Amino acid sequence: METGLQHAHSFIAYAALILLIVASVNALIGMSSNKQFKGSDRKIALFALIFTHIQLLIGLILYFVSPKVKVFAMSMGEIMKNSDLRLYAIEHPLINLIAVVLITIGFSKHKKAATDKAKFKSIAIMYALGTLLILSRIPWSTWF
Ligand code: HEM
């Protein structure tokens, strides 16, 4: 099960990141060119949200089964001293969790926004911020 989940988390990361970038750029363009907010704009943002949430769920399970996460085997002091161990145990999960919260807030706020520009703005800012946070803590050396 562990390797199945590792592969899924590794593979869905591509889909989630591509969708997040597309949704952010689409919303930035919509906001800056005063476009009408259409069903297709909502769908792009929704797909990005769904894939990000799937990624989060698999990540949460992996946190307890992955051999790369040493929180249950080593002291916090030892983990903090090693940048690789720190990335998997603290930085990647925590920063990504914050990113997913921001993206979710962005989607939920767009629903309540009164104007098309405000809808695009909510998605543009929160999705772009979330995407940057995720990109800042990807284990690039093992993934890309
Ligand atoms: C939501 C955005 C997230 C993205 C885009 C993402 C992406 C990635 C990527 C690309 C890897 C490297 C995979 C590889 O080396 O093949 C990885 C590994 C990992 N991620 Fe995430 N992740 C996310 C969220 C999370 C969260 C929230 C957690 C934990 C709570 C988590 C836990 C892990 C763990 C434990 C590994 C190491 C898995 C292993 O190879 O054993 N991830 N993640």
Short mmCIF file of C-alpha atoms and ligand atoms in Angstrom, two decimals:
data_model
loop_
_atom_site.label_atom_id
_atom_site.label_comp_id
_atom_site.label_asym_id
_atom_site.label_seq_id
_atom_site.Cartn_x
_atom_site.Cartn_y
_atom_site.Cartn_z
CA MET A 1 0.00 0.00 0.00
CA GLU A 2 2.85 2.32 0.92
CA THR A 3 4.45 2.31 -2.55
CA GLY A 4 1.02 2.64 -4.22
CA LEU A 5 0.37 5.76 -2.17
CA GLN A 6 3.89 7.09 -2.82
CA HIS A 7 3.35 6.70 -6.57
CA ALA A 8 -0.09 8.29 -6.38
CA HIS A 9 1.25 11.26 -4.36
CA SER A 10 4.15 11.65 -6.78
CA PHE A 11 1.93 11.44 -9.90
CA ILE A 12 -1.06 13.51 -8.71
CA ALA A 13 1.44 16.25 -7.76
CA TYR A 14 1.91 16.95 -11.52
CA ALA A 15 -1.85 17.24 -12.12
CA ALA A 16 -2.43 19.35 -8.99
CA LEU A 17 0.42 21.76 -9.78
CA ILE A 18 -0.51 22.15 -13.47
CA LEU A 19 -4.16 22.79 -12.55
CA LEU A 20 -3.19 25.26 -9.82
CA ILE A 21 -0.95 27.20 -12.20
CA VAL A 22 -3.62 27.22 -14.95
CA ALA A 23 -6.32 28.34 -12.47
CA SER A 24 -4.07 31.10 -11.03
CA VAL A 25 -3.05 32.45 -14.45
CA ASN A 26 -6.64 32.21 -15.75
CA ALA A 27 -7.91 34.19 -12.73
CA LEU A 28 -5.10 36.76 -13.01
CA ILE A 29 -5.98 37.35 -16.68
CA GLY A 30 -9.71 37.51 -15.88
CA MET A 31 -9.11 40.00 -13.08
CA SER A 32 -6.81 42.30 -15.01
CA SER A 33 -8.88 42.34 -18.22
CA ASN A 34 -12.28 42.74 -16.49
CA LYS A 35 -13.66 39.55 -18.08
CA GLN A 36 -17.01 37.99 -17.28
CA PHE A 37 -16.69 35.12 -14.76
CA LYS A 38 -18.02 32.06 -16.60
CA GLY A 39 -18.81 28.46 -15.67
CA SER A 40 -15.54 27.37 -17.28
CA ASP A 41 -13.57 29.67 -14.93
CA ARG A 42 -15.31 28.10 -11.94
CA LYS A 43 -14.62 24.58 -13.29
CA ILE A 44 -10.87 25.20 -13.70
CA ALA A 45 -10.67 26.47 -10.10
CA LEU A 46 -12.81 23.56 -8.85
CA PHE A 47 -10.66 20.89 -10.57
CA ALA A 48 -7.53 22.44 -9.10
CA LEU A 49 -9.17 22.41 -5.65
CA ILE A 50 -10.26 18.76 -5.97
CA PHE A 51 -6.80 17.52 -7.05
CA THR A 52 -5.13 19.56 -4.30
CA HIS A 53 -7.46 18.02 -1.71
CA ILE A 54 -6.80 14.48 -3.01
CA GLN A 55 -3.08 15.23 -2.75
CA LEU A 56 -3.54 16.46 0.81
CA LEU A 57 -5.43 13.31 1.85
CA ILE A 58 -2.78 10.97 0.40
CA GLY A 59 -0.05 13.13 1.97
CA LEU A 60 -1.71 12.85 5.39
CA ILE A 61 -1.75 9.04 5.16
CA LEU A 62 1.85 8.97 3.86
CA TYR A 63 2.95 11.01 6.86
CA PHE A 64 2.24 8.01 9.09
CA VAL A 65 3.58 5.25 6.80
CA SER A 66 6.45 6.75 4.80
CA PRO A 67 9.97 5.68 5.82
CA LYS A 68 11.13 9.23 4.95
CA VAL A 69 9.16 10.70 7.87
CA LYS A 70 11.17 10.05 11.01
CA VAL A 71 9.03 11.85 13.60
CA PHE A 72 8.13 8.55 15.26
CA ALA A 73 11.67 7.15 15.15
CA MET A 74 13.98 10.07 16.01
CA SER A 75 14.05 13.03 18.39
CA MET A 76 12.84 16.41 17.14
CA GLY A 77 16.30 17.87 17.84
CA GLU A 78 17.95 15.40 15.47
CA ILE A 79 15.29 15.95 12.79
CA MET A 80 15.63 19.75 12.92
CA LYS A 81 19.41 19.53 12.41
CA ASN A 82 19.08 17.62 9.11
CA SER A 83 17.51 19.56 6.22
CA ASP A 84 16.24 16.41 4.42
CA LEU A 85 14.56 14.97 7.51
CA ARG A 86 13.17 18.43 8.39
CA LEU A 87 11.66 18.81 4.91
CA TYR A 88 9.64 15.57 5.12
CA ALA A 89 8.76 15.77 8.82
CA ILE A 90 7.91 19.48 9.19
CA GLU A 91 8.31 21.86 6.24
CA HIS A 92 6.60 19.97 3.38
CA PRO A 93 3.51 18.89 5.41
CA LEU A 94 3.06 22.15 7.33
CA ILE A 95 3.58 24.58 4.43
CA ASN A 96 1.40 22.47 2.12
CA LEU A 97 -1.34 22.31 4.74
CA ILE A 98 -1.29 26.13 4.97
CA ALA A 99 -1.31 26.33 1.15
CA VAL A 100 -4.36 24.05 0.89
CA VAL A 101 -6.20 26.16 3.50
CA LEU A 102 -5.46 29.35 1.50
CA ILE A 103 -6.61 27.73 -1.78
CA THR A 104 -9.81 26.48 -0.11
CA ILE A 105 -10.51 29.96 1.31
CA GLY A 106 -9.92 31.44 -2.17
CA PHE A 107 -12.48 29.09 -3.72
CA SER A 108 -15.06 29.56 -0.98
CA LYS A 109 -14.69 33.39 -1.02
CA HIS A 110 -15.19 33.54 -4.80
CA LYS A 111 -18.64 32.03 -4.32
CA LYS A 112 -19.71 34.88 -2.01
CA ALA A 113 -18.10 37.64 -4.08
CA ALA A 114 -20.59 40.09 -5.60
CA THR A 115 -18.76 41.05 -8.80
CA ASP A 116 -16.93 39.08 -11.51
CA LYS A 117 -13.72 40.98 -10.80
CA ALA A 118 -13.94 40.11 -7.08
CA LYS A 119 -14.46 36.42 -7.95
CA PHE A 120 -11.35 36.37 -10.15
CA LYS A 121 -9.40 38.33 -7.52
CA SER A 122 -10.17 35.89 -4.71
CA ILE A 123 -9.00 32.92 -6.81
CA ALA A 124 -6.03 34.76 -8.32
CA ILE A 125 -4.52 35.87 -5.00
CA MET A 126 -5.18 32.80 -2.87
CA TYR A 127 -4.38 30.19 -5.55
CA ALA A 128 -1.18 31.97 -6.62
CA LEU A 129 -0.04 32.31 -3.01
CA GLY A 130 -0.88 28.66 -2.28
CA THR A 131 0.92 27.48 -5.43
CA LEU A 132 4.06 29.44 -4.54
CA LEU A 133 4.04 27.98 -1.02
CA ILE A 134 3.68 24.43 -2.41
CA LEU A 135 6.50 25.01 -4.94
CA SER A 136 8.77 26.32 -2.17
CA ARG A 137 8.67 23.03 -0.26
CA ILE A 138 8.57 20.28 -2.94
CA PRO A 139 11.27 17.61 -2.44
CA TRP A 140 12.70 18.44 -5.91
CA SER A 141 15.77 16.20 -5.58
CA THR A 142 13.67 13.01 -5.36
CA TRP A 143 10.75 14.02 -7.53
CA PHE A 144 11.57 15.97 -10.69
C1 HEM B 1 -1.08 19.50 -1.35
C2 HEM B 1 0.04 19.65 -1.94
C3 HEM B 1 1.16 18.67 -1.97
C4 HEM B 1 1.96 18.44 -3.04
C5 HEM B 1 1.88 19.12 -4.41
C6 HEM B 1 2.90 17.41 -2.65
C7 HEM B 1 3.90 16.92 -3.46
C8 HEM B 1 4.83 15.98 -3.11
C9 HEM B 1 5.89 15.50 -3.96
C10 HEM B 1 6.13 15.95 -5.39
C11 HEM B 1 6.59 14.58 -3.25
C12 HEM B 1 7.82 13.80 -3.73
C13 HEM B 1 7.38 12.50 -4.33
C14 HEM B 1 8.56 11.70 -4.87
O1 HEM B 1 9.67 11.83 -4.37
O2 HEM B 1 8.32 10.92 -5.81
C15 HEM B 1 5.97 14.46 -1.95
C16 HEM B 1 6.38 13.59 -0.95
C17 HEM B 1 5.78 13.47 0.27
N1 HEM B 1 4.70 14.21 0.73
FE1 HEM B 1 3.68 15.61 -0.30
N2 HEM B 1 2.65 17.03 -1.35
C18 HEM B 1 1.61 17.77 -0.88
C19 HEM B 1 1.06 17.72 0.38
C20 HEM B 1 1.50 16.90 1.40
C21 HEM B 1 0.98 16.90 2.74
C22 HEM B 1 -0.10 17.84 3.27
C23 HEM B 1 1.64 15.91 3.43
C24 HEM B 1 1.54 15.44 4.85
C25 HEM B 1 0.67 15.84 5.73
C26 HEM B 1 2.58 15.32 2.53
C27 HEM B 1 3.43 14.29 2.84
C28 HEM B 1 4.41 13.80 2.01
C29 HEM B 1 5.31 12.72 2.39
C30 HEM B 1 5.32 11.97 3.72
C31 HEM B 1 6.16 12.51 1.30
C32 HEM B 1 7.29 11.45 1.18
C33 HEM B 1 6.65 10.22 0.59
C34 HEM B 1 7.66 9.11 0.31
O3 HEM B 1 8.28 9.15 -0.77
O4 HEM B 1 7.79 8.23 1.15
N3 HEM B 1 2.47 15.94 1.29
N4 HEM B 1 4.91 15.32 -1.88
#
